[in-house]
Coordinates of C-alpha atoms (C1' of nucleotides) in Angstrom, one line a residue:
Chain A
X220 CA -3.7 18.4 -27.6
X221 CA -0.7 17.3 -30.1
X222 CA -0.4 14.6 -32.2
X223 CA 0.6 11.4 -30.8
X224 CA 4.6 10.4 -32.1
X225 CA 3.8 6.8 -32.4
X226 CA 6.8 4.4 -31.8
X227 CA 9.6 3.8 -35.1
X228 CA 8.5 0.3 -35.9
X229 CA 12.0 -0.4 -34.4
X230 CA 11.3 1.8 -31.3
X231 CA 8.0 -1.3 -31.6
X232 CA 10.3 -4.0 -31.8
X233 CA 12.3 -3.4 -29.2
X234 CA 9.5 -2.6 -26.6
X235 CA 7.8 -5.4 -27.7
X236 CA 10.6 -7.3 -27.1
X237 CA 11.4 -5.6 -24.0
X238 CA 8.0 -6.6 -22.2
X239 CA 7.6 -10.1 -23.2
X240 CA 11.2 -10.9 -22.0
X241 CA 10.6 -9.4 -19.3
X242 CA 7.7 -10.7 -18.1
X243 CA 8.9 -13.8 -18.7
X244 CA 11.6 -13.9 -17.0
X245 CA 9.5 -12.5 -14.2
X246 CA 8.4 -15.4 -14.5
X247 CA 10.9 -18.1 -14.6
X248 CA 11.9 -16.4 -11.6
X249 CA 9.2 -17.0 -9.2
X250 CA 8.3 -20.2 -10.7
X251 CA 11.9 -21.8 -9.3
X252 CA 11.6 -19.2 -6.3
X253 CA 8.8 -20.6 -5.8
X254 CA 9.9 -23.9 -5.4
X255 CA 11.2 -22.9 -1.9
X256 CA 8.7 -21.5 -1.0
X257 CA 8.2 -18.2 -1.6
X258 CA 8.1 -15.5 -3.5
X259 CA 10.3 -13.4 -5.6
X260 CA 9.1 -10.2 -3.4
X261 CA 9.5 -12.2 0.2
X262 CA 13.2 -12.6 -1.5
X263 CA 13.8 -9.1 -2.1
X264 CA 12.7 -7.9 1.8
X265 CA 14.6 -10.7 3.1
X266 CA 17.4 -10.7 1.1
X267 CA 17.8 -6.9 1.3
X268 CA 17.7 -6.8 5.0
X269 CA 20.1 -10.3 5.7
X270 CA 22.7 -7.2 3.6
X271 CA 22.2 -3.8 5.5
X272 CA 24.2 -3.4 8.4
X273 CA 23.4 -5.5 11.5
X274 CA 20.6 -7.1 9.2
X275 CA 18.0 -4.0 10.1
X276 CA 15.9 -2.2 8.3
X277 CA 13.4 0.7 8.8
X278 CA 10.1 0.1 7.3
X279 CA 9.6 2.6 4.9
X280 CA 13.8 2.1 3.6
X281 CA 13.1 -1.5 2.8
X282 CA 10.5 0.2 1.0
X283 CA 12.0 2.2 -1.0
X284 CA 15.0 -0.2 -1.6
X285 CA 12.4 -2.7 -3.4
X286 CA 10.1 -0.6 -4.8
X287 CA 6.7 -1.4 -3.2
X288 CA 4.4 0.9 -0.8
X289 CA 4.4 0.9 2.7
X290 CA 1.1 -0.9 2.7
X291 CA 2.4 -4.2 1.1
X292 CA 5.3 -4.3 3.3
X293 CA 3.7 -4.5 6.2
X294 CA 1.4 -7.4 5.1
X295 CA 4.5 -9.0 3.7
X296 CA 6.1 -8.5 6.9
X297 CA 3.7 -9.3 9.3
X298 CA 3.8 -13.1 6.8
X299 CA 6.8 -13.1 7.6
X300 CA 7.6 -12.5 10.3
X301 CA 4.4 -15.7 11.1
X302 CA 7.3 -17.8 9.4
X303 CA 9.7 -16.6 12.4
X304 CA 12.2 -14.8 9.7
X305 CA 12.0 -11.4 10.6
X306 CA 11.3 -9.4 13.9
X307 CA 9.6 -6.3 14.0
X308 CA 10.8 -3.4 16.6
X309 CA 10.2 0.5 18.0
X310 CA 12.6 2.2 16.4
X311 CA 14.4 4.0 18.9
X312 CA 15.2 8.0 17.1
X313 CA 11.8 7.8 15.5
X314 CA 8.8 6.7 18.2
X315 CA 6.6 7.0 14.0
X316 CA 9.1 4.4 12.9
X317 CA 8.9 0.8 12.9
X318 CA 12.4 -2.0 12.5
X319 CA 12.5 -4.8 10.7
X320 CA 16.1 -7.7 11.2
X321 CA 16.1 -10.7 9.8
X322 CA 16.3 -13.8 12.5
X323 CA 18.7 -16.4 12.5
X324 CA 16.0 -18.7 11.3
X325 CA 15.4 -16.0 8.4
X326 CA 18.9 -15.8 7.9
X327 CA 19.1 -19.0 7.6
X328 CA 16.4 -19.0 5.0
X329 CA 17.7 -16.1 3.2
X330 CA 21.2 -18.6 2.8
X331 CA 19.4 -21.3 1.4
X332 CA 17.1 -19.3 -0.6
X333 CA 19.6 -17.3 -2.4
X334 CA 21.8 -20.3 -3.7
X335 CA 19.0 -21.2 -6.1
X336 CA 18.1 -17.5 -6.6
X337 CA 20.7 -17.0 -8.3
X338 CA 21.2 -19.9 -10.0
X339 CA 17.6 -18.9 -11.6
X340 CA 19.5 -15.3 -12.5
X341 CA 22.3 -17.4 -14.0
X342 CA 20.2 -19.3 -16.3
X343 CA 17.6 -17.5 -17.5
X344 CA 19.2 -14.0 -17.4
X345 CA 22.8 -13.6 -17.1
X346 CA 24.0 -16.2 -19.3
X347 CA 21.0 -16.4 -22.1
X348 CA 23.5 -13.1 -22.6
X349 CA 27.4 -12.0 -23.6
X350 CA 29.0 -9.9 -21.8
X351 CA 28.8 -7.2 -23.8
X352 CA 24.8 -7.7 -24.3
X353 CA 24.2 -8.3 -20.3
X354 CA 26.3 -5.1 -19.6
X355 CA 24.9 -2.6 -22.2
X356 CA 21.0 -3.9 -20.5
X357 CA 22.5 -3.5 -17.3
X358 CA 23.6 0.4 -18.1
X359 CA 20.3 1.0 -19.9
X360 CA 18.6 -0.2 -17.1
X361 CA 20.7 2.2 -14.5
X362 CA 18.8 4.4 -16.9
X363 CA 15.5 4.1 -17.0
X364 CA 15.7 3.3 -12.4
X365 CA 17.8 7.3 -12.2
X366 CA 15.4 9.0 -14.4
X367 CA 12.4 7.2 -12.1
X368 CA 14.0 8.6 -9.1
X369 CA 14.9 12.5 -10.6
X370 CA 11.1 12.2 -12.3
X371 CA 8.4 15.3 -10.5
X372 CA 5.6 13.4 -10.9
X373 CA 6.5 10.4 -8.5
X374 CA 4.3 9.8 -6.1
X375 CA 7.5 11.2 -3.6
X376 CA 6.5 15.2 -4.4
X377 CA 3.3 15.6 -3.0
X378 CA 1.9 18.1 -5.1
X379 CA 3.0 18.8 -8.9
X380 CA 4.0 22.7 -9.5
X381 CA 5.4 23.6 -5.9
Chain B
X59 CA 26.1 -30.4 -3.9
X60 CA 28.0 -27.9 -5.8
X61 CA 29.0 -25.3 -4.3
X62 CA 27.6 -22.2 -5.7
X63 CA 28.5 -19.1 -8.4
X64 CA 27.8 -16.2 -7.4
X65 CA 27.5 -13.2 -9.3
X66 CA 30.4 -11.0 -10.1
X67 CA 30.0 -7.3 -8.5
X68 CA 30.3 -6.4 -11.9
X69 CA 26.9 -8.7 -12.8
X70 CA 25.6 -7.6 -8.9
X71 CA 24.9 -4.1 -10.4
X72 CA 23.4 -5.3 -13.6
X73 CA 21.6 -6.9 -12.0
X74 CA 20.4 -5.0 -9.3
X75 CA 19.6 -1.8 -11.7
X76 CA 17.7 -4.5 -14.0
X77 CA 15.8 -5.4 -11.1
X78 CA 14.4 -1.9 -9.8
X79 CA 14.7 -0.3 -13.0
X80 CA 12.1 -2.5 -13.9
X81 CA 10.4 -2.5 -11.0
X82 CA 10.1 1.5 -11.4
X83 CA 9.2 1.6 -15.2
X84 CA 6.4 -1.7 -14.5
X85 CA 5.3 1.2 -12.0
X86 CA 5.5 4.6 -13.7
X87 CA 3.4 2.9 -16.4
X88 CA 1.1 1.0 -14.2
X89 CA 0.7 4.7 -12.6
X90 CA -0.1 6.9 -15.8
X91 CA -2.7 3.7 -17.3
X92 CA -4.2 3.5 -14.2
X93 CA -5.6 7.2 -14.5
X94 CA -7.3 6.4 -17.7
X95 CA -8.6 3.9 -15.2
X96 CA -7.7 0.6 -17.0
X97 CA -4.1 -2.1 -15.7
X98 CA -1.0 -2.5 -17.8
X99 CA -2.3 -6.3 -18.3
X100 CA -6.0 -4.8 -19.6
X101 CA -4.5 -3.2 -21.6
X102 CA -1.8 -6.1 -23.5
X103 CA -4.9 -7.6 -24.0
X104 CA -6.6 -4.9 -25.3
X105 CA -4.2 -3.8 -27.3
X106 CA -3.2 -6.7 -29.1
X107 CA -6.9 -7.8 -30.0
X108 CA -6.7 -4.5 -31.5
X109 CA -3.8 -5.6 -34.3
X110 CA -5.0 -8.9 -34.5
X111 CA -6.8 -9.9 -38.2
X112 CA -10.1 -9.1 -38.2
X113 CA -10.0 -7.9 -34.5
X114 CA -10.2 -11.4 -32.8
X115 CA -8.4 -14.1 -31.1
X116 CA -8.4 -17.3 -29.4
X117 CA -8.0 -17.1 -25.6
X118 CA -5.3 -19.5 -25.9
X119 CA -3.2 -17.5 -28.4
X120 CA -3.4 -14.1 -26.3
X121 CA -2.7 -15.6 -23.0
X122 CA 0.5 -16.9 -25.3
X123 CA 0.9 -13.5 -26.9
X124 CA 0.8 -11.0 -23.5
X125 CA 2.5 -14.1 -21.2
X126 CA -0.3 -14.9 -19.0
X127 CA -2.2 -17.7 -18.1
X128 CA -4.9 -18.9 -19.7
X129 CA -7.2 -19.0 -16.0
X130 CA -6.0 -15.0 -15.5
X131 CA -7.0 -13.9 -19.2
X132 CA -10.8 -15.4 -18.4
X133 CA -10.2 -13.0 -15.7
X134 CA -9.5 -10.5 -18.2
X135 CA -11.9 -10.4 -20.6
X136 CA -15.0 -11.1 -18.4
X137 CA -14.4 -8.2 -15.7
X138 CA -12.9 -6.5 -19.9
X139 CA -16.6 -7.9 -20.9
X140 CA -18.4 -6.4 -18.7
X141 CA -17.2 -1.9 -19.6
X142 CA -18.6 -3.7 -23.3
X143 CA -15.0 -3.9 -25.1
X144 CA -14.9 -7.7 -25.9
X145 CA -17.0 -9.9 -26.7
X146 CA -17.3 -13.6 -26.4
X147 CA -18.3 -16.0 -29.5
X148 CA -17.8 -20.0 -29.9
X149 CA -14.9 -20.6 -31.7
X150 CA -16.7 -21.8 -35.2
X151 CA -13.4 -24.5 -35.7
X152 CA -13.1 -26.0 -33.0
X153 CA -15.9 -26.9 -30.1
X154 CA -14.0 -26.2 -27.0
X155 CA -12.6 -23.1 -28.3
X156 CA -13.6 -19.8 -27.9
X157 CA -12.8 -16.0 -30.2
X158 CA -13.1 -12.9 -28.0
X159 CA -13.3 -10.4 -30.1
X160 CA -12.6 -6.1 -29.9
X161 CA -16.1 -4.0 -29.9
X162 CA -16.3 -1.1 -32.0
X163 CA -16.1 0.2 -28.2
X164 CA -13.6 -1.8 -27.7
X165 CA -11.7 -0.5 -30.7
X166 CA -12.7 3.4 -29.3
X167 CA -11.2 3.2 -26.0
X168 CA -8.1 1.2 -27.5
X169 CA -7.1 4.3 -29.1
X170 CA -8.0 6.6 -26.4
X171 CA -5.0 4.9 -24.6
X172 CA -2.7 4.0 -27.0
X173 CA -2.1 7.6 -27.2
X174 CA -1.4 7.9 -22.8
X175 CA 0.4 5.1 -23.2
X176 CA 3.0 5.7 -25.7
X177 CA 3.7 8.9 -24.4
X178 CA 4.4 7.4 -20.5
X179 CA 6.3 4.6 -22.3
X180 CA 8.2 7.4 -24.4
X181 CA 8.4 9.6 -21.0
X182 CA 9.7 6.5 -19.1
X183 CA 11.5 4.5 -21.5
X184 CA 12.5 5.5 -24.6
X185 CA 13.4 8.8 -24.3
X186 CA 15.8 8.3 -21.1
X187 CA 17.7 6.3 -23.3
X188 CA 20.3 6.6 -26.0
X189 CA 18.5 5.7 -29.3
X190 CA 22.3 2.9 -29.3
X191 CA 21.2 1.8 -25.2
X192 CA 17.5 1.2 -26.6
X193 CA 19.0 -0.8 -28.9
X194 CA 20.6 -2.7 -27.1
X195 CA 17.7 -2.9 -24.8
X196 CA 16.0 -4.8 -26.6
X197 CA 18.4 -6.7 -28.3
X198 CA 19.2 -7.8 -24.9
X199 CA 15.7 -8.4 -23.6
X200 CA 15.0 -10.8 -26.9
X201 CA 17.6 -13.1 -26.4
X202 CA 16.5 -13.5 -22.7
X203 CA 12.7 -13.8 -24.3
X204 CA 13.5 -16.8 -26.6
X205 CA 16.1 -18.9 -24.7
X206 CA 12.6 -18.7 -22.1
X207 CA 10.8 -19.8 -25.1
X208 CA 14.0 -22.7 -26.1
X209 CA 13.8 -24.2 -22.0
X210 CA 13.0 -27.6 -21.3
X211 CA 11.6 -26.5 -18.2
X212 CA 9.1 -24.6 -19.6
X213 CA 5.5 -24.7 -18.9
X214 CA 4.4 -26.2 -22.2
X215 CA 6.4 -29.4 -21.7
X216 CA 4.0 -32.3 -19.9
X217 CA 7.0 -33.8 -18.0
X218 CA 10.3 -33.7 -17.9
X219 CA 12.5 -36.8 -19.2
X220 CA 10.2 -37.6 -22.1
Chain C
dG93 C1' -17.8 -46.0 -32.3
dT94 C1' -15.5 -46.8 -28.4
dG95 C1' -11.8 -45.6 -25.3
dC96 C1' -8.0 -42.3 -23.7
dG97 C1' -4.9 -39.5 -23.2
dG98 C1' -4.9 -34.2 -25.0
dT99 C1' -6.3 -29.6 -24.6
dA100 C1' -9.6 -25.9 -24.2
dG101 C1' -11.5 -23.1 -21.1
dT102 C1' -14.2 -21.5 -16.8
dT103 C1' -14.7 -21.6 -11.6
dG104 C1' -15.0 -21.1 -6.9
dA105 C1' -11.5 -20.4 -3.4
dC106 C1' -7.4 -18.7 -1.7
dG107 C1' -4.1 -15.6 -1.1
dC108 C1' -1.2 -11.3 -2.3
dT109 C1' -2.0 -6.4 -4.0
dT110 C1' -4.4 -1.9 -3.8
dC111 C1' -6.8 1.7 -1.7
dA112 C1' -8.4 4.7 0.9
dA113 C1' -9.6 5.8 6.5
dC114 C1' -6.7 5.7 10.1
dT115 C1' -3.6 6.1 14.9
dA116 C1' 0.7 8.4 16.5
dT117 C1' 3.8 10.7 15.9
dG118 C1' 7.2 14.0 14.3
dC119 C1' 8.4 19.2 13.1
dA120 C1' 8.0 24.0 11.9
dC121 C1' 6.1 28.5 12.5
dC122 C1' 3.5 31.7 15.7
Chain D
dG26 C1' 3.2 25.6 24.3
dG27 C1' 0.1 24.6 20.9
dT28 C1' -2.4 24.6 15.7
dG29 C1' -1.5 22.5 11.5
dC30 C1' 0.8 19.9 8.4
dA31 C1' 4.0 16.4 6.9
dT32 C1' 5.2 11.2 7.1
dA33 C1' 5.3 5.7 9.8
dG34 C1' 3.2 2.8 10.2
dT35 C1' -1.4 -0.2 9.6
dT36 C1' -5.8 -2.4 9.0
dG37 C1' -9.6 -3.7 6.2
dA38 C1' -12.1 -4.4 2.1
dA39 C1' -11.9 -5.0 -2.4
dG40 C1' -9.5 -6.8 -6.7
dC41 C1' -6.8 -9.1 -8.6
dG42 C1' -3.8 -13.4 -9.7
dT43 C1' -2.5 -18.0 -8.9
dC44 C1' -3.8 -22.8 -8.3
dA45 C1' -6.2 -26.4 -9.0
dA46 C1' -10.3 -29.2 -9.7
dC47 C1' -13.9 -29.3 -13.1
dT48 C1' -16.3 -29.6 -18.0
dA49 C1' -16.3 -30.5 -23.2
dC50 C1' -14.4 -31.5 -26.8
dC51 C1' -10.9 -32.6 -29.8
dG52 C1' -8.1 -36.7 -32.6
dC53 C1' -6.3 -41.1 -32.7
dA54 C1' -5.8 -46.2 -31.4
dC55 C1' -8.3 -50.4 -32.1

DNA sequence: GTGCGGTAGTTGACGCTTCAACTATGCACC
DNA sequence: GGTGCATAGTTGAAGCGTCAACTACCGCAC
């Protein structure tokens, strides 16, 4: 057992800032969206669909895009289907697959929600940073995102040493 | 109704990077901790307690520190109490108050968890950034955090126009 | 010292997320 | 062409988080 490399005091400070800022941003965005009757994760799903070609995506592609389990996407899609915003159709090229499609009603909803959401993102994130800070934040998070993708312990890999 | 100021393409890109990177980091940290039998939010509560003077904190102080509702903290504390890691005692100076205290067993748990958690934070965040990037991330998130604190629509303010 | 509004914390019900088990299909190899 | 293993998606139960209602207490005003 090797000794732990603890965080230096600056590292600690930034890590804490990340934890708190992130949590607060999440709370604020979710609160703003919930006034419109959807959660942030509902919105993420809908907005990915709205941008997809033909406003349709495979369930698993959707799951990966929004970084959620397939099970969660199934449940969320079921809820959104009950609201008439989304429709499930079998995938033509793969008998196991399901394609989720945004209905016209769903598209209307996304468009309405998007305006509120963008304002919220601006208010709680973009506008509180200098353009330079925002860019630095974005680039750092790109590095985090890409590291995850190439992480061998990510669920995608079924067994470690193969 | 005013027209929406949409995100410019760079802004969009960084915002998306933030969303995904953040989600993936969350998933990774939570997965690593869950192997030790606790969730990230359990850990945050425990670690705040472990650093507090006398390893004790008022419920509401704890709630604010980890940016969670008092109700959630009550539930989490109840679960941790069942595991023998924390103890609830009445606050001496305020008949309404409850002080949550980390037990010796709880302290042992935090110390064990901390090593694993720090390694996880390093692996998924600190080590994938240059020191300069990490600092920029931390400073940006400090700005986000501080903006939230001074936001008049934050739950702290009981009524809007007063 | 009574009334009143505000704060601290809890509770239980409901809704969302997770997890493990399951069905069904695809794909490779013999 | 059948066996075996992987992938796609669903299901239901259990756990966690949220919300509104509730108790109990504080502190001030009168």
